XYZ file of C-alpha atoms in Angstrom:
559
model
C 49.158 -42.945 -8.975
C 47.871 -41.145 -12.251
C 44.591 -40.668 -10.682
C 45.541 -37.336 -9.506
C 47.201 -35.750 -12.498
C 43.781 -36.439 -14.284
C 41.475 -34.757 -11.904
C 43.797 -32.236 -12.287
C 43.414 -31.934 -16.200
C 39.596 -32.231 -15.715
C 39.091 -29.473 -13.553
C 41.411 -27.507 -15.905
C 38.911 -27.893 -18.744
C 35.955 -26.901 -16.602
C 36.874 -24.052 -15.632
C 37.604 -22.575 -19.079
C 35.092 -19.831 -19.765
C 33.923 -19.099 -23.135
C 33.253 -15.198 -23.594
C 31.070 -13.534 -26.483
C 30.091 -10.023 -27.274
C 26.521 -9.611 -26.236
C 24.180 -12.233 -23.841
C 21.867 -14.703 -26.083
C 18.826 -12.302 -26.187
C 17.974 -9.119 -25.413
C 15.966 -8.035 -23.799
C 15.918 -9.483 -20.634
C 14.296 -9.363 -17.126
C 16.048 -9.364 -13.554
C 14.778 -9.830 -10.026
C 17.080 -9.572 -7.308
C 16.970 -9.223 -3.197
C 19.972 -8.873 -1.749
C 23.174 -6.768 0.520
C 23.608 -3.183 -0.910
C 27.482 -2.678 -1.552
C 27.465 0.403 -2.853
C 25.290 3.312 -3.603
C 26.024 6.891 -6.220
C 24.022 9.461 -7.381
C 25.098 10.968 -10.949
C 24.120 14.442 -10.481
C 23.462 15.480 -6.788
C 21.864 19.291 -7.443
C 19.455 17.419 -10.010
C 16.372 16.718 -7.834
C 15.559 13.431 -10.082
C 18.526 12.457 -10.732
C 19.776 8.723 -11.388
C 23.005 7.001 -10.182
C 24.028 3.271 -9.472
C 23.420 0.939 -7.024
C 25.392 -2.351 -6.542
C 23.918 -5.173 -4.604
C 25.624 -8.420 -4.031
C 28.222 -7.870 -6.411
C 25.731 -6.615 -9.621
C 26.022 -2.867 -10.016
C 22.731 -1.412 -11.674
C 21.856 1.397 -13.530
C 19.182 3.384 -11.293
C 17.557 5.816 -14.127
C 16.643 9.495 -13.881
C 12.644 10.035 -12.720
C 13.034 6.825 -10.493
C 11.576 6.526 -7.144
C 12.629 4.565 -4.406
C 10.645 2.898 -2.030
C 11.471 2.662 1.573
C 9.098 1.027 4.273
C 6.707 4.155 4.212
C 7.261 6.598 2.240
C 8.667 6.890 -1.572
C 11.575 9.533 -2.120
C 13.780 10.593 -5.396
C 17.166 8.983 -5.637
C 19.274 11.969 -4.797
C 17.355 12.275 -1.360
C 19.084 8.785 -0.261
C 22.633 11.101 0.324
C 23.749 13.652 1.850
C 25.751 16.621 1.067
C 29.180 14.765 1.064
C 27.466 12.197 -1.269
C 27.241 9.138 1.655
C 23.886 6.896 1.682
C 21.789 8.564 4.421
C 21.277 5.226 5.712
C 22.089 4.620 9.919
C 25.268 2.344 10.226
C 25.763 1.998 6.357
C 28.604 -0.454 6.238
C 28.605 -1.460 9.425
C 25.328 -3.382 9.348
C 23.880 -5.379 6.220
C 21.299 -2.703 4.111
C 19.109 -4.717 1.535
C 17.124 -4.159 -1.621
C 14.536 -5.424 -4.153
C 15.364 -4.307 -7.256
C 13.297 -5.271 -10.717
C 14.601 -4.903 -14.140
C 15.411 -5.596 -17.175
C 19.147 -6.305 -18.689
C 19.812 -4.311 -22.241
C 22.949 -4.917 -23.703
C 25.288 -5.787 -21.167
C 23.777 -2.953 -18.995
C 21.328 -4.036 -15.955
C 19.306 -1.095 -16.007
C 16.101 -0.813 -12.388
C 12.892 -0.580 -12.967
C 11.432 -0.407 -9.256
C 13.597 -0.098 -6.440
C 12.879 -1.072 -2.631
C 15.137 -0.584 0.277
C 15.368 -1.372 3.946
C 17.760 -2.355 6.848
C 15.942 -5.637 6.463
C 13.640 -6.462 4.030
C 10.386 -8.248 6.075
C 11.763 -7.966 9.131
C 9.607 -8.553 11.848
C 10.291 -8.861 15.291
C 8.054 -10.496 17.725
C 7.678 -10.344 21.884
C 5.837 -8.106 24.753
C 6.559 -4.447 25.470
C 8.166 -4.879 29.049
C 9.195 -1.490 29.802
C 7.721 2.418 28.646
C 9.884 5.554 29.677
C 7.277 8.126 28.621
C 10.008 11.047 29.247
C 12.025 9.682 26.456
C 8.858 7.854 24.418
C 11.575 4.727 24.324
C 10.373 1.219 25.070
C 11.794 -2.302 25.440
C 10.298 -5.364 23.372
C 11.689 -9.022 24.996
C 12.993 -7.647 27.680
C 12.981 -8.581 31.960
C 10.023 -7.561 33.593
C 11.792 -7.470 36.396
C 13.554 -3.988 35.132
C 16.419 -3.212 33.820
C 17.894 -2.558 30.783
C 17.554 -5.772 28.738
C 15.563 -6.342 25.759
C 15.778 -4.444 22.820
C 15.820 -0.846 22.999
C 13.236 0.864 20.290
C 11.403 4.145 19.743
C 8.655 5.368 17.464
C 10.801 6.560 14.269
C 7.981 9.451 14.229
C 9.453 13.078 12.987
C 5.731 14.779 13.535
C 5.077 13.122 16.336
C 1.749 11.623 16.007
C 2.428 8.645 17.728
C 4.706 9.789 20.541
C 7.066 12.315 21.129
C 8.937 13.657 18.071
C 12.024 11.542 16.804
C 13.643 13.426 13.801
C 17.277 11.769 13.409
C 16.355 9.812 10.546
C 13.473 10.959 8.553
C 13.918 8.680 6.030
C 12.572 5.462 7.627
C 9.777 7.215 9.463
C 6.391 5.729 10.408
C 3.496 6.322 7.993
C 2.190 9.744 10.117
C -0.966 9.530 7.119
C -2.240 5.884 7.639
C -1.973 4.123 11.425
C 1.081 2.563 10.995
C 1.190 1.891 14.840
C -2.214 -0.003 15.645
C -4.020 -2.378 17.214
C -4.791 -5.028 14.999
C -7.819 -3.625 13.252
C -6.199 -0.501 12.517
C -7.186 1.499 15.165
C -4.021 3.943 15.842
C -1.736 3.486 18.686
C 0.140 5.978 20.686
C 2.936 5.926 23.242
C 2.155 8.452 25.800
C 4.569 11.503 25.716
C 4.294 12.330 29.839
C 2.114 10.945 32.278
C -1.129 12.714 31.804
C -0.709 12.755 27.946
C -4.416 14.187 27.137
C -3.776 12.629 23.467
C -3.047 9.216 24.904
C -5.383 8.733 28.101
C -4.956 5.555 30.151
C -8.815 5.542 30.291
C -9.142 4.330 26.491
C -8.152 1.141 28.426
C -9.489 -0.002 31.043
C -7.848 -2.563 33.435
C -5.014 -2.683 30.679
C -8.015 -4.522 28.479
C -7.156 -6.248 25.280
C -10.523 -6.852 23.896
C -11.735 -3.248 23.227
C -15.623 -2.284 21.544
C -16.406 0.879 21.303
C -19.863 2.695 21.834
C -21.172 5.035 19.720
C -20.179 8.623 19.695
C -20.524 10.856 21.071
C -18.824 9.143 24.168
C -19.403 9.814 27.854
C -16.415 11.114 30.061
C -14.101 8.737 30.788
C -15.206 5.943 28.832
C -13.044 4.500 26.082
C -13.424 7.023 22.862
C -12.775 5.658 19.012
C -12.166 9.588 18.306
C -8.485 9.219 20.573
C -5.505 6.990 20.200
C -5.175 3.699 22.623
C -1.935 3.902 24.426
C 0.300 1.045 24.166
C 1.528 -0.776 27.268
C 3.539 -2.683 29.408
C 2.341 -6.484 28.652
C 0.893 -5.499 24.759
C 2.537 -8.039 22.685
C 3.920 -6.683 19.873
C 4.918 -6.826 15.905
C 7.623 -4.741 15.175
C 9.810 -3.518 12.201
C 12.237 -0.992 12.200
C 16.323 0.498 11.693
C 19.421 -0.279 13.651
C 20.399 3.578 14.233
C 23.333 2.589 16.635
C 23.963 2.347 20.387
C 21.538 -0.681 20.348
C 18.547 1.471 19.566
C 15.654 0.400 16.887
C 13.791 3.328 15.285
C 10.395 1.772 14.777
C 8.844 2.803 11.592
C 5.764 -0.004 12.061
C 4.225 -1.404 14.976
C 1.063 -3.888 15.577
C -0.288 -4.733 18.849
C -2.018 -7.941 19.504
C -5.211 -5.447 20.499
C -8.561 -6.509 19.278
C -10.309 -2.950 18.826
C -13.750 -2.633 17.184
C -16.046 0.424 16.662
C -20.072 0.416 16.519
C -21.423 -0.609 13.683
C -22.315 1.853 10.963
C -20.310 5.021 13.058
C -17.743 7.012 12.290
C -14.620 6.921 12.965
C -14.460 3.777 12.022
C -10.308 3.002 11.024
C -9.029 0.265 8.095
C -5.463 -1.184 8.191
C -3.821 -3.652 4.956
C -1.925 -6.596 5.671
C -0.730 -7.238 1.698
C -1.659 -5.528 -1.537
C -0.612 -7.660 -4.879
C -0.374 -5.990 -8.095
C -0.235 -7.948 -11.380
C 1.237 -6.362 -14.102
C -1.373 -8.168 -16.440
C 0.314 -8.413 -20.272
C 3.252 -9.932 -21.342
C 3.916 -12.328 -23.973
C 2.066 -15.553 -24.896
C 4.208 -17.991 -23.143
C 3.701 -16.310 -20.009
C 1.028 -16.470 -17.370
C -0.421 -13.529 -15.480
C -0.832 -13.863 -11.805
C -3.598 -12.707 -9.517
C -4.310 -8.765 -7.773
C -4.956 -9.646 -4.392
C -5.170 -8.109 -0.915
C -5.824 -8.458 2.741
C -7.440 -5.646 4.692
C -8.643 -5.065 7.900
C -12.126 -2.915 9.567
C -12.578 -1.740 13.405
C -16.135 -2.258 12.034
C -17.323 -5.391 11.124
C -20.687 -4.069 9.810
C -19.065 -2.361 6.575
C -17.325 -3.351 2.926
C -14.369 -1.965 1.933
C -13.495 -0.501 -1.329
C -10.247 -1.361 -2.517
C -8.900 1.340 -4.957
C -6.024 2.026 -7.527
C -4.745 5.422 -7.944
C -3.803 7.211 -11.060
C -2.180 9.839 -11.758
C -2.055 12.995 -14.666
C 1.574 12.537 -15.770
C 1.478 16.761 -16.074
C -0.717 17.807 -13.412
C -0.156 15.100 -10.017
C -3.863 15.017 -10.251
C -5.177 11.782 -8.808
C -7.860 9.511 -9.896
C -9.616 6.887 -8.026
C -10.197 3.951 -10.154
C -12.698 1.277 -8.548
C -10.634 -2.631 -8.103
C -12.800 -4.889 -5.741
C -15.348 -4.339 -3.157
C -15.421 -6.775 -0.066
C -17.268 -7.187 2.596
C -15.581 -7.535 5.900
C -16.089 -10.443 8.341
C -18.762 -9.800 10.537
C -19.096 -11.676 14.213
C -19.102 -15.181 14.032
C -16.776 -15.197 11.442
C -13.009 -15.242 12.585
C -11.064 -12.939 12.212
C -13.375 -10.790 12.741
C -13.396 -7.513 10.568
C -10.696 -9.415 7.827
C -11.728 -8.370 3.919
C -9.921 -10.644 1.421
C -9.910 -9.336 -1.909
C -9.376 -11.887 -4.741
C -9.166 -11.118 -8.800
C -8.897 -14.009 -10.359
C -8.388 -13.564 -13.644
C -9.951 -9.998 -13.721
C -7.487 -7.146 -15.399
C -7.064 -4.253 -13.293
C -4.644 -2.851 -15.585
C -2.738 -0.325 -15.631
C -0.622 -0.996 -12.373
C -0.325 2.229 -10.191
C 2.562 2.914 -7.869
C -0.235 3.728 -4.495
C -3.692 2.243 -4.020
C -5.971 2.951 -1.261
C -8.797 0.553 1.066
C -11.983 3.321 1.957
C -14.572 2.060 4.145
C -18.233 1.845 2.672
C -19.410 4.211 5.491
C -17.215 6.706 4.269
C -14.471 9.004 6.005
C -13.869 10.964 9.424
C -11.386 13.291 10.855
C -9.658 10.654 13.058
C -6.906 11.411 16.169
C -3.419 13.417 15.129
C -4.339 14.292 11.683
C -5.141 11.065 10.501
C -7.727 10.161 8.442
C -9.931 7.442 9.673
C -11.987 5.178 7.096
C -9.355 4.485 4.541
C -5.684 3.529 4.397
C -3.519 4.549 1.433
C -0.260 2.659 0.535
C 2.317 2.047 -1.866
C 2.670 -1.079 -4.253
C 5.391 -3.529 -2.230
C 5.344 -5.734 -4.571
C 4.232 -6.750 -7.990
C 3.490 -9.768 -9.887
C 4.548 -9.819 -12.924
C 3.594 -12.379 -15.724
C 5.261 -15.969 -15.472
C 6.906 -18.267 -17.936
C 5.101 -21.437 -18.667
C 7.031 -22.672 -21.210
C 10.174 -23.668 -19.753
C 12.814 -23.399 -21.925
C 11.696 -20.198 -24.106
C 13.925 -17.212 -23.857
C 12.276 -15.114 -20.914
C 10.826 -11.943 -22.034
C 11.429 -8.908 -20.563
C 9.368 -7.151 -17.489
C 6.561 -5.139 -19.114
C 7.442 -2.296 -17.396
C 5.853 -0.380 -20.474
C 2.748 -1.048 -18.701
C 3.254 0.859 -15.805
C 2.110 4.198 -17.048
C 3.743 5.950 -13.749
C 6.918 4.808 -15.260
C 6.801 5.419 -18.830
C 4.801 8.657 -18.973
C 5.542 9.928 -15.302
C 3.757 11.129 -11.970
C 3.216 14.876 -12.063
C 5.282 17.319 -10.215
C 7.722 15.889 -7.517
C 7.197 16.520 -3.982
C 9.311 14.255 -1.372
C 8.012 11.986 1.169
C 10.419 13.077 3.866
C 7.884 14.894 6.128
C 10.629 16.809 6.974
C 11.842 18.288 3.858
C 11.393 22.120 2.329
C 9.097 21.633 -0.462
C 10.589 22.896 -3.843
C 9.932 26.102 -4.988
C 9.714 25.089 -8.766
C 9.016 21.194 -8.073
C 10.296 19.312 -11.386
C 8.119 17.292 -13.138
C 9.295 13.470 -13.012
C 9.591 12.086 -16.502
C 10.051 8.636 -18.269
C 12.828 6.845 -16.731
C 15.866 7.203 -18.641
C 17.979 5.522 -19.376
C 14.535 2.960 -20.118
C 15.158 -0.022 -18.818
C 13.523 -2.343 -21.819
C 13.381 -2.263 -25.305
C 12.918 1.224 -26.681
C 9.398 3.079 -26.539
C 8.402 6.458 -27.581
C 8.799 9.756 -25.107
C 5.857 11.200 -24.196
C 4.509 14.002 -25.865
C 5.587 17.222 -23.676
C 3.121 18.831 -21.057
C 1.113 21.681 -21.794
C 2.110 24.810 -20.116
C -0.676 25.584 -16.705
C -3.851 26.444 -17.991
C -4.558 30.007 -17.172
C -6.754 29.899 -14.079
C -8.255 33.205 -14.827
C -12.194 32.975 -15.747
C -13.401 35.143 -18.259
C -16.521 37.200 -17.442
C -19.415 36.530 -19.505
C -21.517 39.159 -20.916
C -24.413 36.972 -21.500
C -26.908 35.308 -19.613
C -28.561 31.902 -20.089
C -31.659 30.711 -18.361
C -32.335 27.089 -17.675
C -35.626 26.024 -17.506
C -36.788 24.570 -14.098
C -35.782 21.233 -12.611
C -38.595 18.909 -12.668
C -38.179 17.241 -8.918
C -40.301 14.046 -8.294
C -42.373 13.792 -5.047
C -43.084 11.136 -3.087
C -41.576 7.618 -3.516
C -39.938 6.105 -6.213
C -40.555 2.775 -7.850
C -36.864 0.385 -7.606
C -36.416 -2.045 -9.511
C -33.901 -4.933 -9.519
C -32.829 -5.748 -12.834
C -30.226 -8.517 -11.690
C -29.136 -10.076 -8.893
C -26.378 -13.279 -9.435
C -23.768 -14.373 -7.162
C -20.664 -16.496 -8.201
C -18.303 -18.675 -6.715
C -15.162 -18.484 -7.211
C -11.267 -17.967 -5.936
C -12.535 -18.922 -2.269
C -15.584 -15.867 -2.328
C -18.361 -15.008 -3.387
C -19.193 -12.669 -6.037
C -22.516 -10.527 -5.866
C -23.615 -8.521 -8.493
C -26.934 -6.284 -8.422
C -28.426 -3.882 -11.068
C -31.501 -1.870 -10.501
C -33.004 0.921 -11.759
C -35.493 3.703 -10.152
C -38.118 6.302 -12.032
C -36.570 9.020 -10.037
C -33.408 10.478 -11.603
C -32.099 12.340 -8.991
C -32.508 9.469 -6.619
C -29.233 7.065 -4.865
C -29.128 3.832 -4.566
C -28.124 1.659 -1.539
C -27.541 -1.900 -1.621
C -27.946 -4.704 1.191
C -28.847 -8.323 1.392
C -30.177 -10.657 3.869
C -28.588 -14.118 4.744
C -25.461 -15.037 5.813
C -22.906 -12.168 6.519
C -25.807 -9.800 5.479
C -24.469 -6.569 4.448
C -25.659 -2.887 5.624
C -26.709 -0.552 3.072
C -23.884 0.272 0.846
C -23.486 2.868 -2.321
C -24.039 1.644 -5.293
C -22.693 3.180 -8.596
C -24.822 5.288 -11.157
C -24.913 3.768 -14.784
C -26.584 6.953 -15.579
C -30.367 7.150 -16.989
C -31.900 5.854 -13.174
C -29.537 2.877 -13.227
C -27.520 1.764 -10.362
C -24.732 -1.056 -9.966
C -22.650 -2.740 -7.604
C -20.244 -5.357 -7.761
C -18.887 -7.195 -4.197
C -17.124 -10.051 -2.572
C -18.744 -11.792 0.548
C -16.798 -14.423 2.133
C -20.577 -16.397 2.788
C -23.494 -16.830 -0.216
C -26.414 -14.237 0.614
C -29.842 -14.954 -0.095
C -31.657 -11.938 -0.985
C -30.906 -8.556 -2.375
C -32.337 -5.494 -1.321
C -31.984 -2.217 -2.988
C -33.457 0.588 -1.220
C -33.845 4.262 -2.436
C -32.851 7.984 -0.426
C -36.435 8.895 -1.608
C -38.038 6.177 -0.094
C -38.468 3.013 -2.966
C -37.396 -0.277 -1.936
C -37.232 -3.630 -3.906
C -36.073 -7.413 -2.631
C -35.239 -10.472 -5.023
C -33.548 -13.766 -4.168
C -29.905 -14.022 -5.852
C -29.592 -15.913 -8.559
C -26.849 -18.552 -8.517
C -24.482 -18.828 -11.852
């Protein structure tokens, strides 16, 4: 009859807590995906300005010069409120909002890093589009074909309307209007007509409701399916979906992939790319960690072509951008499914520094493609990161090496929002280090130079350059090397060469399996010429041919 009374005295003991003054180590690192409780901003007529956001019970600091990422675009904290201060989020407390946030704890203060938000973080919702109004650009996904109102109600969240007719109530959680975020599955853009005889969304692009779709090459005949125009989605499309509860049972759609396979002629333009999943790793940290792998999955209407995957970098003082060279991959050409897929794999190649946006460009270059969008390349924001991993378990972890990220630590150039819909600044601020930093302290960047006077002085004297000796007739090519390497599930080619002509550009193919069409090479300088690519099949022979008329072959070399 004791029994009780004991148990009793047990649990007593157990839940005593011991309390100290600070945690066991500083500094250390935080990942967590959860409900948003709670959102502030700390100073609402500061365009950069921090505040606090509190998800499942954790408030953290959110720093000045921090930018949020939503499904498409990236904005500054104070653009998540409005002018009484409440989340501009649809249904904010009466439906579940969710974010991602990384940091790092200092002190006893949790203190973001990178922030995502969404309604739902991956949602995706599958079925077939059973009904289109094209006077209201709504449609119904799951529904009764039969009619009616069942299913669930959704329309194009697209404030510019390049999809379908304009929907502005919540710019916020928009489509991507840059990149085709509504597409078939080979990124080819999508459109929901916006009346019946929508000349920017013709019926005609397909035929007999076709899902199986290959283009000819431009310039296209009258009334024959045209890769310059948009295919319109339909009734019977089945459909990936992801978008925002905005109330009255409506979803605004900010991202929508039909099960459409849509292919262009080889070698034309436009030609359109689409991602599936970019992987960063932030490549760096301390010697019991691991670093993981930058990967990616991309998509080409044209199965003929690489793809150049790209980071992004940017002049902390100026927003200029710089396109720094990751992985080139050749798609997967007919024969082998899917058909037009590049999978990029770095092993355990550094790409560092980590940018916030990279981009996937086309080897055949890019086009002016339907709406305003440019076809050939697809531009997108880091969704998530790697970061390094602890392999000895037990050691104190160390902190995210967010000092790595030089977007974060040095900042991004003048700010200018992502809301499509918002006045641009007058004066735009430049964003800054985050601050508070969330890590152990480093050094502020040196301050930007004031703009460099854009007036050119005339010259009073004159300089005369002697003549430009041009070559004629052919060059002689050269290949210097030519190796390919197995590895991480591809194969990696690499081909030097070098030409007598020093004006002359180098292409690059190769003959044997999933042979690829000529393809840019880069200049070493001094007539020398280099590429680097990932084939999904081993070739046999590289070719290297020049634009003033040398060619050269050699077998590939295995190592």
């Amino acid at each position: 009859m004791r029994f009780p009374l004991v148990c009793f005295t047990l649990v007593s003991t157990l839940v005593t807590f011991v309390s100290g003054q600070s945690p066991p180590y500083n500094f250390s690192p935080f990942l967590n995906t959860g409900d948003i409780n709670a959102l502030t901003v700390n100073n609402s007529t500061d365009p950069l300005s921090g505040g606090t956001i509190t998800v499942d019970g954790l408030t953290y600091v959110v720093p000045k010069n921090l930018l949020v990422t939503l499904p498409s675009i990236a904005v500054a904290w104070p653009e998540l409120f409005d002018s009484s201060q409440n989340p501009k989020m649809p249904q904010f407390g009466s439906v579940s909002w969710q974010a991602t946030v990384y940091g790092n704890r200092v002190g006893n203060d949790l203190i973001a890093g990178l922030i995502y938000i969404a309604q739902t973080q991956n949602q995706l919702i599958q079925g077939f589009v059973s009904a289109i109004d094209t006077s209201t650009g709504h449609f119904r996904v799951s529904g009764n074909f039969a009619g009616g109102s069942t299913g669930i109600d959704c329309v194009l969240n697209d404030p510019v309307g390049r999809y379908a007719k304009n929907y502005t109530d919540h710019p916020l959680w928009t489509v991507d209007a840059d990149n085709p975020s509504v597409r078939t599955m080979t990124g080819v853009p999508m459109c929901i007509p916006r009346s019946a005889n929508d000349p920017n969304c013709l019926a005609s692009q397909r035929p007999n409701g076709e899902t199986h779709i290959t283009f000819g090459a431009p310039p296209m005949a009258a009334g024959q399916p045209d890769p310059t125009k948009m295919i319109p989605l339909m009734v019977g499309d089945y459909v990936t979906i992801s978008g925002t509860e905005v109330g009255n049972g409506l979803l605004a759609v900010y991202s929508l992939q039909a099960n459409i396979g849509a292919y262009t002629a080889p070698g034309t333009k436009p030609a359109y790319a689409t991602v599936e999943e970019a992987l960063f790793a932030v490549v760096g940290g301390a010697a019991n960690m691991e670093d993981a792998e930058t990967r990616a999955v991309a998509f080409s209407s044209d199965t003929s072509t690489s793809i150049q995957w790209f980071a992004i970098d940017v002049d902390r003082c100026t927003g200029e951008e710089k396109e720094r060279k990751l992985i080139l991959q050749q798609v997967q050409g007919p024969g082998d499914a899917p058909e037009g897929r590049a999978v990029f794999r770095g092993g355990k190649q550094d790409f560092s520094p980590a940018t916030r946006e990279v981009g996937f460009r086309l080897s055949t270059g890019t086009s002016d493609g339907p709406g305003g969008i440019i076809a050939g390349q697809f531009i997108q924001p880091i969704m998530e990161y790697t970061m390094p991993e602890l392999v000895i378990f037990g050691d104190n972890l160390p902190q995210h090496p967010f000092q790595l990220m030089p977007y974060l630590v040095g900042g991004a150039g003048p700010y200018q929002s992502g809301d499509y819909l918002a006045t641009p600044l007058a004066t735009p601020p430049l964003i800054g280090q985050l601050n508070p930093w969330p890590g152990s302290p480093i050094a502020a960047p040196a301050a930007c130079p004031p703009p460099a006077n854009t007036t050119v002085p005339t010259s009073t004297t004159t300089t005369t350059s002697p003549p430009t000796q041009t070559p004629t007739g052919p060059d002689t090519v050269t290949i210097l090397t030519a190796t390919v390497a197995n590895g991480q599930g591809t194969n990696r080619v690499v081909c030097t060469a070098i030409t007598t002509d020093p004006t002359a550009k180098l292409n690059f193919s190769s003959i044997g399996n999933n042979p690829i069409n000529p393809t840019p090479m880069t200049s070493l300088g001094n007539g020398q010429w280099t590429i680097s690519i990932s084939l999904s099949r081993r070739p046999t022979t590289a070719v290297v041919t020049s634009d003033k008329g040398g060619t050269a072959q050699q077998a590939f070399t295995r190592i």
